Every structure is written in structure tokens, then in C-alpha cells.
Amino acid sequence: MKLLAIDTSNRPLSVAVLDDTKVLATTTTNMGRNHSSTLLPIIEQSLAQAQLVPEAIDRIVVAAGPGSYTGLRIGVTTAKTFAFSLHKELVGLSSLAVLAGNIVTAGQLVVPLFDARRDNIFTGLYRIDATGQPQNVLPDQHVSVATWCEQLAAYDEPIVFVGSDVAAYAEALQTNLGARFVRAAAQLDLPQATVLGLLGRTATPVENIHAFVPNYLRLTQAERDWQAQHPKEDHAPYVEKI
């Protein structure tokens, strides 16, 4: 199975082309959120490096959130367009699971973390299984650092925190968790589309490409304002719109 993996969910941009477990091409940049102008050229470059035409891809795998609103829209829209126009399978995976997948030590608890501003984070708790894949223990969530530390209090073992945004919260995490707080090596802090592709090999494709949406985990400011003005309206669909 030939896969195209796309992650634009946060500041880094990562694209990979795989043939089952073999990596044919991969590019990861951390130059800022100019994904709208760089994603398609990097995809074209990656396919050329892999010596494949787009029609040769069997499955597109995309990081579906949480993360940057704009980044998620760019990645998901691109993946949906490729999948629909080429009649290919589409798989969406947690952006946090992709980051957790950089840690491969079996049995290890891992907390991937993205900054969500205002002392809030996007995070989840994962345990690495015997095959080196992350399995969700506590669901992905948008949460304050203080509340997250309260949830982690139930786990009396070392927890590896991974992600470039961990540094901003390291002092608070260290204070609350003590010796259980373990910082991942810096080279593991960027999400890798190779990990996304490997995880996406065995995942179930979406049934309806048109209905597939990012998992934002929170509302936009405009949506929050609208809800405040319309408290009796059904709010469920708004967070899902692209």
C-alpha cells in the first residue's frame, strides 16, 4: 500500500510518502505557518522523490487535530481534495497521537502537548504498546495545565512529555508532578509524517469523505460569540464546519 501522509496541524509542516512501512520520501519544516503556500509544492516534491504519480497513491492520511484552525483546514481540505478527486482512501488521525508516536519505548506513558494559549493546552495521555504504537489512555482534550495535572495525579510512574510547546509549561508541570515529569529529547518534539503514515496503514478509512472534518476540540472566538448571543440554539454542528 502506497500512502501520502500530511500534517499541517501546528507550526511544523510534515509530508511523507510510504510504501507500506518503507519511507520513500519525507520532509518536515518548522519555518512558520505558511502552509497554504508550501504544502502543495512539498507534496509534489515528495512524490517526485518517491518516483510516483499522484494516481499511484492508495491512501491519504492526514493529521485531523487538534491544533491550529488554519493549519487543520489547509491539511484536511488538501487531503479530502486528493482523496475525492483521485478516488483514494482517506484516514484521519489525532495530531496528538502522531506526536506521541515519536516515543517507541513499550509500556511508557506519554503526554504529547500543544499550546492552546491562555494557560490552556491540547493534550492527551498515551501508553506505548508492545508494537511501539501509542494507545490512548486519557482522551485528547483542551484543558488548563492545572486541571491536566490533577488528572495525571492518578498515574504514579514516569510520564514523558513531548512537543516543542512543553518548554513553556515545564516549570508548572515539574512543580505539580515532581519526578514523574520527564522531558523527551528535543529531536523528538516535532510531529513526523512518517509516524502518521505508519499509524495510518492499519487505521480504518473514513466512510464519507465529504463529511470528514477536523477535530478542533474547541470553538473559534466567532463561534463562542455566536453561542453567547444565541444560547437556545443547537450548537453541535458549528465546531465541525470547515
PDB file of C-alpha atoms in Angstrom:
ATOM      1  CA  MET A   1       0.000   0.000   0.000  1.00  0.00           C
ATOM      2  CA  LYS A   2       1.349   3.400  -1.002  1.00  0.00           C
ATOM      3  CA  LEU A   3       0.489   6.231   1.371  1.00  0.00           C
ATOM      4  CA  LEU A   4       0.693  10.012   1.347  1.00  0.00           C
ATOM      5  CA  ALA A   5       0.800  11.450   4.886  1.00  0.00           C
ATOM      6  CA  ILE A   6       0.119  15.135   5.607  1.00  0.00           C
ATOM      7  CA  ASP A   7       0.453  17.005   8.913  1.00  0.00           C
ATOM      8  CA  THR A   8      -0.159  20.767   8.953  1.00  0.00           C
ATOM      9  CA  SER A   9      -1.965  20.823  12.279  1.00  0.00           C
ATOM     10  CA  ASN A  10       0.553  23.086  14.019  1.00  0.00           C
ATOM     11  CA  ARG A  11       3.606  25.234  13.268  1.00  0.00           C
ATOM     12  CA  PRO A  12       5.638  22.359  11.748  1.00  0.00           C
ATOM     13  CA  LEU A  13       4.665  21.047   8.323  1.00  0.00           C
ATOM     14  CA  SER A  14       5.413  17.413   7.570  1.00  0.00           C
ATOM     15  CA  VAL A  15       4.772  15.313   4.463  1.00  0.00           C
ATOM     16  CA  ALA A  16       5.791  11.720   3.801  1.00  0.00           C
ATOM     17  CA  VAL A  17       5.304   9.109   1.101  1.00  0.00           C
ATOM     18  CA  LEU A  18       5.465   5.473   2.164  1.00  0.00           C
ATOM     19  CA  ASP A  19       5.197   2.066   0.550  1.00  0.00           C
ATOM     20  CA  ASP A  20       3.749   0.083   3.455  1.00  0.00           C
ATOM     21  CA  THR A  21       6.444   0.502   6.134  1.00  0.00           C
ATOM     22  CA  LYS A  22       9.151   1.740   3.771  1.00  0.00           C
ATOM     23  CA  VAL A  23       9.657   5.506   3.731  1.00  0.00           C
ATOM     24  CA  LEU A  24      10.112   6.683   0.138  1.00  0.00           C
ATOM     25  CA  ALA A  25      10.285  10.425   0.843  1.00  0.00           C
ATOM     26  CA  THR A  26       9.779  12.749   3.787  1.00  0.00           C
ATOM     27  CA  THR A  27      10.053  16.466   4.503  1.00  0.00           C
ATOM     28  CA  THR A  28       9.487  18.249   7.813  1.00  0.00           C
ATOM     29  CA  THR A  29       9.831  22.006   8.201  1.00  0.00           C
ATOM     30  CA  ASN A  30       9.365  24.326  11.164  1.00  0.00           C
ATOM     31  CA  MET A  31       9.601  27.665   9.387  1.00  0.00           C
ATOM     32  CA  GLY A  32       6.246  29.101  10.456  1.00  0.00           C
ATOM     33  CA  ARG A  33       2.645  28.800   9.451  1.00  0.00           C
ATOM     34  CA  ASN A  34       2.888  29.478   5.715  1.00  0.00           C
ATOM     35  CA  HIS A  35       1.373  26.087   4.990  1.00  0.00           C
ATOM     36  CA  SER A  36      -1.039  27.431   2.366  1.00  0.00           C
ATOM     37  CA  SER A  37       1.834  28.311   0.032  1.00  0.00           C
ATOM     38  CA  THR A  38       4.244  25.477   0.836  1.00  0.00           C
ATOM     39  CA  LEU A  39       2.123  22.340   1.260  1.00  0.00           C
ATOM     40  CA  LEU A  40       1.367  21.566  -2.391  1.00  0.00           C
ATOM     41  CA  PRO A  41       4.949  22.161  -3.601  1.00  0.00           C
ATOM     42  CA  ILE A  42       6.254  19.877  -0.846  1.00  0.00           C
ATOM     43  CA  ILE A  43       3.728  17.185  -1.796  1.00  0.00           C
ATOM     44  CA  GLU A  44       4.811  17.454  -5.443  1.00  0.00           C
ATOM     45  CA  GLN A  45       8.468  17.314  -4.417  1.00  0.00           C
ATOM     46  CA  SER A  46       7.866  14.284  -2.188  1.00  0.00           C
ATOM     47  CA  LEU A  47       6.004  12.371  -4.893  1.00  0.00           C
ATOM     48  CA  ALA A  48       8.766  13.154  -7.382  1.00  0.00           C
ATOM     49  CA  GLN A  49      11.409  11.963  -4.923  1.00  0.00           C
ATOM     50  CA  ALA A  50       9.419   8.757  -4.427  1.00  0.00           C
ATOM     51  CA  GLN A  51       9.113   8.425  -8.217  1.00  0.00           C
ATOM     52  CA  LEU A  52       5.343   8.194  -8.007  1.00  0.00           C
ATOM     53  CA  VAL A  53       2.483   9.989  -9.711  1.00  0.00           C
ATOM     54  CA  PRO A  54      -0.477  11.040  -7.532  1.00  0.00           C
ATOM     55  CA  GLU A  55      -2.654   8.310  -9.049  1.00  0.00           C
ATOM     56  CA  ALA A  56      -0.277   5.671  -7.640  1.00  0.00           C
ATOM     57  CA  ILE A  57      -1.153   6.595  -4.051  1.00  0.00           C
ATOM     58  CA  ASP A  58      -3.614   4.189  -2.416  1.00  0.00           C
ATOM     59  CA  ARG A  59      -4.376   6.065   0.799  1.00  0.00           C
ATOM     60  CA  ILE A  60      -4.083   9.630   2.090  1.00  0.00           C
ATOM     61  CA  VAL A  61      -3.512  10.009   5.830  1.00  0.00           C
ATOM     62  CA  VAL A  62      -3.976  13.398   7.479  1.00  0.00           C
ATOM     63  CA  ALA A  63      -3.466  14.748  10.992  1.00  0.00           C
ATOM     64  CA  ALA A  64      -7.024  15.758  11.878  1.00  0.00           C
ATOM     65  CA  GLY A  65      -6.463  17.784  15.040  1.00  0.00           C
ATOM     66  CA  PRO A  66      -6.348  19.283  17.473  1.00  0.00           C
ATOM     67  CA  GLY A  67      -4.155  22.202  16.529  1.00  0.00           C
ATOM     68  CA  SER A  68      -4.197  25.453  14.586  1.00  0.00           C
ATOM     69  CA  TYR A  69      -7.565  26.250  12.997  1.00  0.00           C
ATOM     70  CA  THR A  70      -5.934  27.447   9.802  1.00  0.00           C
ATOM     71  CA  GLY A  71      -3.388  24.651   9.669  1.00  0.00           C
ATOM     72  CA  LEU A  72      -6.035  21.989  10.170  1.00  0.00           C
ATOM     73  CA  ARG A  73      -8.259  23.447   7.460  1.00  0.00           C
ATOM     74  CA  ILE A  74      -5.375  23.508   4.991  1.00  0.00           C
ATOM     75  CA  GLY A  75      -4.286  19.938   5.667  1.00  0.00           C
ATOM     76  CA  VAL A  76      -7.745  18.401   5.844  1.00  0.00           C
ATOM     77  CA  THR A  77      -9.025  20.252   2.779  1.00  0.00           C
ATOM     78  CA  THR A  78      -5.974  19.199   0.768  1.00  0.00           C
ATOM     79  CA  ALA A  79      -6.285  15.576   1.889  1.00  0.00           C
ATOM     80  CA  LYS A  80     -10.009  15.499   1.111  1.00  0.00           C
ATOM     81  CA  THR A  81      -9.431  17.004  -2.329  1.00  0.00           C
ATOM     82  CA  PHE A  82      -6.755  14.443  -3.179  1.00  0.00           C
ATOM     83  CA  ALA A  83      -8.831  11.538  -1.871  1.00  0.00           C
ATOM     84  CA  PHE A  84     -12.044  12.579  -3.611  1.00  0.00           C
ATOM     85  CA  SER A  85     -10.561  13.588  -6.956  1.00  0.00           C
ATOM     86  CA  LEU A  86      -8.329  10.511  -7.203  1.00  0.00           C
ATOM     87  CA  HIS A  87     -10.878   8.095  -5.674  1.00  0.00           C
ATOM     88  CA  LYS A  88      -8.488   7.088  -2.887  1.00  0.00           C
ATOM     89  CA  GLU A  89      -8.951   6.092   0.755  1.00  0.00           C
ATOM     90  CA  LEU A  90      -8.801   8.821   3.403  1.00  0.00           C
ATOM     91  CA  VAL A  91      -7.719   8.317   7.011  1.00  0.00           C
ATOM     92  CA  GLY A  92      -7.741  10.977   9.721  1.00  0.00           C
ATOM     93  CA  LEU A  93      -5.736  10.526  12.916  1.00  0.00           C
ATOM     94  CA  SER A  94      -5.192  12.504  16.103  1.00  0.00           C
ATOM     95  CA  SER A  95      -2.409  15.072  15.802  1.00  0.00           C
ATOM     96  CA  LEU A  96      -1.524  14.290  19.407  1.00  0.00           C
ATOM     97  CA  ALA A  97      -1.250  10.559  18.703  1.00  0.00           C
ATOM     98  CA  VAL A  98       1.174  11.344  15.881  1.00  0.00           C
ATOM     99  CA  LEU A  99       3.397  13.313  18.255  1.00  0.00           C
ATOM    100  CA  ALA A 100       3.140  10.597  20.926  1.00  0.00           C
ATOM    101  CA  GLY A 101       4.255   8.109  18.280  1.00  0.00           C
ATOM    102  CA  ASN A 102       7.743   9.641  18.337  1.00  0.00           C
ATOM    103  CA  ILE A 103       8.236   7.727  21.596  1.00  0.00           C
ATOM    104  CA  VAL A 104       8.619   3.995  20.959  1.00  0.00           C
ATOM    105  CA  THR A 105       9.519   2.551  24.383  1.00  0.00           C
ATOM    106  CA  ALA A 106       6.976  -0.179  25.155  1.00  0.00           C
ATOM    107  CA  GLY A 107       4.926   0.485  28.278  1.00  0.00           C
ATOM    108  CA  GLN A 108       5.907   4.147  28.515  1.00  0.00           C
ATOM    109  CA  LEU A 109       3.273   6.746  29.392  1.00  0.00           C
ATOM    110  CA  VAL A 110       3.472   9.718  27.031  1.00  0.00           C
ATOM    111  CA  VAL A 111       1.868  13.155  27.078  1.00  0.00           C
ATOM    112  CA  PRO A 112       2.005  14.996  23.735  1.00  0.00           C
ATOM    113  CA  LEU A 113       1.286  18.686  24.177  1.00  0.00           C
ATOM    114  CA  PHE A 114       0.392  21.686  22.019  1.00  0.00           C
ATOM    115  CA  ASP A 115      -0.025  25.220  23.351  1.00  0.00           C
ATOM    116  CA  ALA A 116      -3.654  26.409  23.172  1.00  0.00           C
ATOM    117  CA  ARG A 117      -2.901  29.825  24.763  1.00  0.00           C
ATOM    118  CA  ARG A 118      -4.270  31.443  27.924  1.00  0.00           C
ATOM    119  CA  ASP A 119      -2.651  28.739  30.084  1.00  0.00           C
ATOM    120  CA  ASN A 120      -4.566  26.056  28.202  1.00  0.00           C
ATOM    121  CA  ILE A 121      -3.166  23.148  26.229  1.00  0.00           C
ATOM    122  CA  PHE A 122      -4.215  20.475  23.770  1.00  0.00           C
ATOM    123  CA  THR A 123      -3.105  17.177  25.227  1.00  0.00           C
ATOM    124  CA  GLY A 124      -3.903  13.545  25.931  1.00  0.00           C
ATOM    125  CA  LEU A 125      -2.337  10.592  27.714  1.00  0.00           C
ATOM    126  CA  TYR A 126      -0.985   7.643  25.736  1.00  0.00           C
ATOM    127  CA  ARG A 127       0.777   4.388  26.538  1.00  0.00           C
ATOM    128  CA  ILE A 128       3.145   2.827  24.028  1.00  0.00           C
ATOM    129  CA  ASP A 129       2.162  -0.765  23.277  1.00  0.00           C
ATOM    130  CA  ALA A 130       4.400  -3.743  22.523  1.00  0.00           C
ATOM    131  CA  THR A 131       4.493  -2.836  18.825  1.00  0.00           C
ATOM    132  CA  GLY A 132       5.664   0.716  19.548  1.00  0.00           C
ATOM    133  CA  GLN A 133       2.322   2.344  18.764  1.00  0.00           C
ATOM    134  CA  PRO A 134       0.570   4.867  21.048  1.00  0.00           C
ATOM    135  CA  GLN A 135      -2.683   3.754  22.645  1.00  0.00           C
ATOM    136  CA  ASN A 136      -4.970   6.371  24.148  1.00  0.00           C
ATOM    137  CA  VAL A 137      -5.388   6.280  27.943  1.00  0.00           C
ATOM    138  CA  LEU A 138      -6.958   9.686  28.638  1.00  0.00           C
ATOM    139  CA  PRO A 139      -8.802  11.286  25.716  1.00  0.00           C
ATOM    140  CA  ASP A 140      -7.457  14.218  23.746  1.00  0.00           C
ATOM    141  CA  GLN A 141      -8.713  17.431  25.297  1.00  0.00           C
ATOM    142  CA  HIS A 142      -8.472  21.207  25.514  1.00  0.00           C
ATOM    143  CA  VAL A 143      -7.698  21.806  29.183  1.00  0.00           C
ATOM    144  CA  SER A 144      -5.907  24.072  31.637  1.00  0.00           C
ATOM    145  CA  VAL A 145      -2.487  22.971  32.833  1.00  0.00           C
ATOM    146  CA  ALA A 146      -3.714  22.851  36.444  1.00  0.00           C
ATOM    147  CA  THR A 147      -6.673  20.607  35.603  1.00  0.00           C
ATOM    148  CA  TRP A 148      -4.479  18.370  33.471  1.00  0.00           C
ATOM    149  CA  CYS A 149      -2.025  17.870  36.326  1.00  0.00           C
ATOM    150  CA  GLU A 150      -4.943  16.852  38.542  1.00  0.00           C
ATOM    151  CA  GLN A 151      -5.914  14.180  36.016  1.00  0.00           C
ATOM    152  CA  LEU A 152      -2.346  12.894  35.825  1.00  0.00           C
ATOM    153  CA  ALA A 153      -2.116  12.593  39.611  1.00  0.00           C
ATOM    154  CA  ALA A 154      -3.632   9.103  39.356  1.00  0.00           C
ATOM    155  CA  TYR A 155      -0.555   7.798  37.495  1.00  0.00           C
ATOM    156  CA  ASP A 156       2.345   7.098  39.830  1.00  0.00           C
ATOM    157  CA  GLU A 157       5.031   6.458  37.230  1.00  0.00           C
ATOM    158  CA  PRO A 158       7.293   8.470  34.924  1.00  0.00           C
ATOM    159  CA  ILE A 159       5.463  10.314  32.152  1.00  0.00           C
ATOM    160  CA  VAL A 160       7.339  11.523  29.079  1.00  0.00           C
ATOM    161  CA  PHE A 161       6.181  14.913  27.791  1.00  0.00           C
ATOM    162  CA  VAL A 162       6.832  15.547  24.113  1.00  0.00           C
ATOM    163  CA  GLY A 163       6.362  18.610  21.924  1.00  0.00           C
ATOM    164  CA  SER A 164       8.112  21.902  21.358  1.00  0.00           C
ATOM    165  CA  ASP A 165       5.477  23.694  23.462  1.00  0.00           C
ATOM    166  CA  VAL A 166       6.319  21.677  26.586  1.00  0.00           C
ATOM    167  CA  ALA A 167       9.085  24.163  27.402  1.00  0.00           C
ATOM    168  CA  ALA A 168       6.547  26.923  28.075  1.00  0.00           C
ATOM    169  CA  TYR A 169       4.859  24.821  30.763  1.00  0.00           C
ATOM    170  CA  ALA A 170       7.820  22.834  32.080  1.00  0.00           C
ATOM    171  CA  GLU A 171       8.075  24.737  35.364  1.00  0.00           C
ATOM    172  CA  ALA A 172       4.397  24.258  36.229  1.00  0.00           C
ATOM    173  CA  LEU A 173       4.479  20.603  35.200  1.00  0.00           C
ATOM    174  CA  GLN A 174       7.637  19.941  37.201  1.00  0.00           C
ATOM    175  CA  THR A 175       6.135  21.642  40.260  1.00  0.00           C
ATOM    176  CA  ASN A 176       2.942  19.591  40.105  1.00  0.00           C
ATOM    177  CA  LEU A 177       4.324  16.230  39.005  1.00  0.00           C
ATOM    178  CA  GLY A 178       7.795  16.187  40.525  1.00  0.00           C
ATOM    179  CA  ALA A 179       9.962  13.272  39.433  1.00  0.00           C
ATOM    180  CA  ARG A 180       7.159  11.866  37.275  1.00  0.00           C
ATOM    181  CA  PHE A 181       7.718  14.706  34.798  1.00  0.00           C
ATOM    182  CA  VAL A 182      10.205  13.551  32.152  1.00  0.00           C
ATOM    183  CA  ARG A 183      11.135  15.710  29.170  1.00  0.00           C
ATOM    184  CA  ALA A 184      11.531  13.987  25.796  1.00  0.00           C
ATOM    185  CA  ALA A 185      14.703  14.592  23.813  1.00  0.00           C
ATOM    186  CA  ALA A 186      14.447  17.771  21.750  1.00  0.00           C
ATOM    187  CA  GLN A 187      14.810  15.911  18.446  1.00  0.00           C
ATOM    188  CA  LEU A 188      11.514  14.142  19.165  1.00  0.00           C
ATOM    189  CA  ASP A 189       9.493  17.341  19.609  1.00  0.00           C
ATOM    190  CA  LEU A 190       8.315  17.794  16.015  1.00  0.00           C
ATOM    191  CA  PRO A 191       5.449  15.714  14.599  1.00  0.00           C
ATOM    192  CA  GLN A 192       6.636  13.459  11.787  1.00  0.00           C
ATOM    193  CA  ALA A 193       4.501  12.486   8.805  1.00  0.00           C
ATOM    194  CA  THR A 194       6.393   9.192   8.658  1.00  0.00           C
ATOM    195  CA  VAL A 195       4.841   8.305  12.024  1.00  0.00           C
ATOM    196  CA  LEU A 196       1.459   9.491  10.751  1.00  0.00           C
ATOM    197  CA  GLY A 197       1.759   7.265   7.700  1.00  0.00           C
ATOM    198  CA  LEU A 198       2.803   4.222   9.699  1.00  0.00           C
ATOM    199  CA  LEU A 199      -0.112   4.681  12.099  1.00  0.00           C
ATOM    200  CA  GLY A 200      -2.464   5.249   9.178  1.00  0.00           C
ATOM    201  CA  ARG A 201      -1.551   1.978   7.458  1.00  0.00           C
ATOM    202  CA  THR A 202      -3.774  -0.050   9.752  1.00  0.00           C
ATOM    203  CA  ALA A 203      -6.418   2.567  10.579  1.00  0.00           C
ATOM    204  CA  THR A 204      -9.960   2.440   9.228  1.00  0.00           C
ATOM    205  CA  PRO A 205     -10.661   4.824   6.324  1.00  0.00           C
ATOM    206  CA  VAL A 206     -13.470   7.345   6.652  1.00  0.00           C
ATOM    207  CA  GLU A 207     -16.762   6.262   5.118  1.00  0.00           C
ATOM    208  CA  ASN A 208     -17.818   9.674   3.835  1.00  0.00           C
ATOM    209  CA  ILE A 209     -15.025  11.918   2.572  1.00  0.00           C
ATOM    210  CA  HIS A 210     -17.306  14.952   2.257  1.00  0.00           C
ATOM    211  CA  ALA A 211     -18.446  14.649   5.878  1.00  0.00           C
ATOM    212  CA  PHE A 212     -14.920  14.349   7.291  1.00  0.00           C
ATOM    213  CA  VAL A 213     -13.969  17.383   9.403  1.00  0.00           C
ATOM    214  CA  PRO A 214     -11.085  18.406  11.669  1.00  0.00           C
ATOM    215  CA  ASN A 215     -11.255  17.741  15.385  1.00  0.00           C
ATOM    216  CA  TYR A 216     -10.752  21.245  16.736  1.00  0.00           C
ATOM    217  CA  LEU A 217     -11.567  20.380  20.382  1.00  0.00           C
ATOM    218  CA  ARG A 218     -12.706  23.979  20.937  1.00  0.00           C
ATOM    219  CA  LEU A 219     -14.788  26.669  19.297  1.00  0.00           C
ATOM    220  CA  THR A 220     -13.436  29.648  17.411  1.00  0.00           C
ATOM    221  CA  GLN A 221     -13.902  33.070  19.006  1.00  0.00           C
ATOM    222  CA  ALA A 222     -16.614  33.862  16.466  1.00  0.00           C
ATOM    223  CA  GLU A 223     -18.460  30.666  17.392  1.00  0.00           C
ATOM    224  CA  ARG A 224     -18.172  31.440  21.107  1.00  0.00           C
ATOM    225  CA  ASP A 225     -19.566  34.923  20.494  1.00  0.00           C
ATOM    226  CA  TRP A 226     -22.424  33.499  18.424  1.00  0.00           C
ATOM    227  CA  GLN A 227     -23.315  30.973  21.117  1.00  0.00           C
ATOM    228  CA  ALA A 228     -23.340  33.690  23.766  1.00  0.00           C
ATOM    229  CA  GLN A 229     -25.842  35.620  21.663  1.00  0.00           C
ATOM    230  CA  HIS A 230     -27.953  32.543  20.800  1.00  0.00           C
ATOM    231  CA  PRO A 231     -27.951  30.387  23.967  1.00  0.00           C
ATOM    232  CA  LYS A 232     -31.037  28.398  22.940  1.00  0.00           C
ATOM    233  CA  GLU A 233     -29.732  27.315  19.542  1.00  0.00           C
ATOM    234  CA  ASP A 234     -28.309  23.875  18.773  1.00  0.00           C
ATOM    235  CA  HIS A 235     -24.535  24.392  18.860  1.00  0.00           C
ATOM    236  CA  ALA A 236     -23.282  20.956  17.868  1.00  0.00           C
ATOM    237  CA  PRO A 237     -22.562  21.489  14.156  1.00  0.00           C
ATOM    238  CA  TYR A 238     -20.624  24.725  14.384  1.00  0.00           C
ATOM    239  CA  VAL A 239     -17.327  23.375  15.646  1.00  0.00           C
ATOM    240  CA  GLU A 240     -17.280  20.897  12.773  1.00  0.00           C
ATOM    241  CA  LYS A 241     -17.553  23.346   9.917  1.00  0.00           C
ATOM    242  CA  ILE A 242     -14.507  23.930   7.735  1.00  0.00           C
TER     243      ILE A 242
END
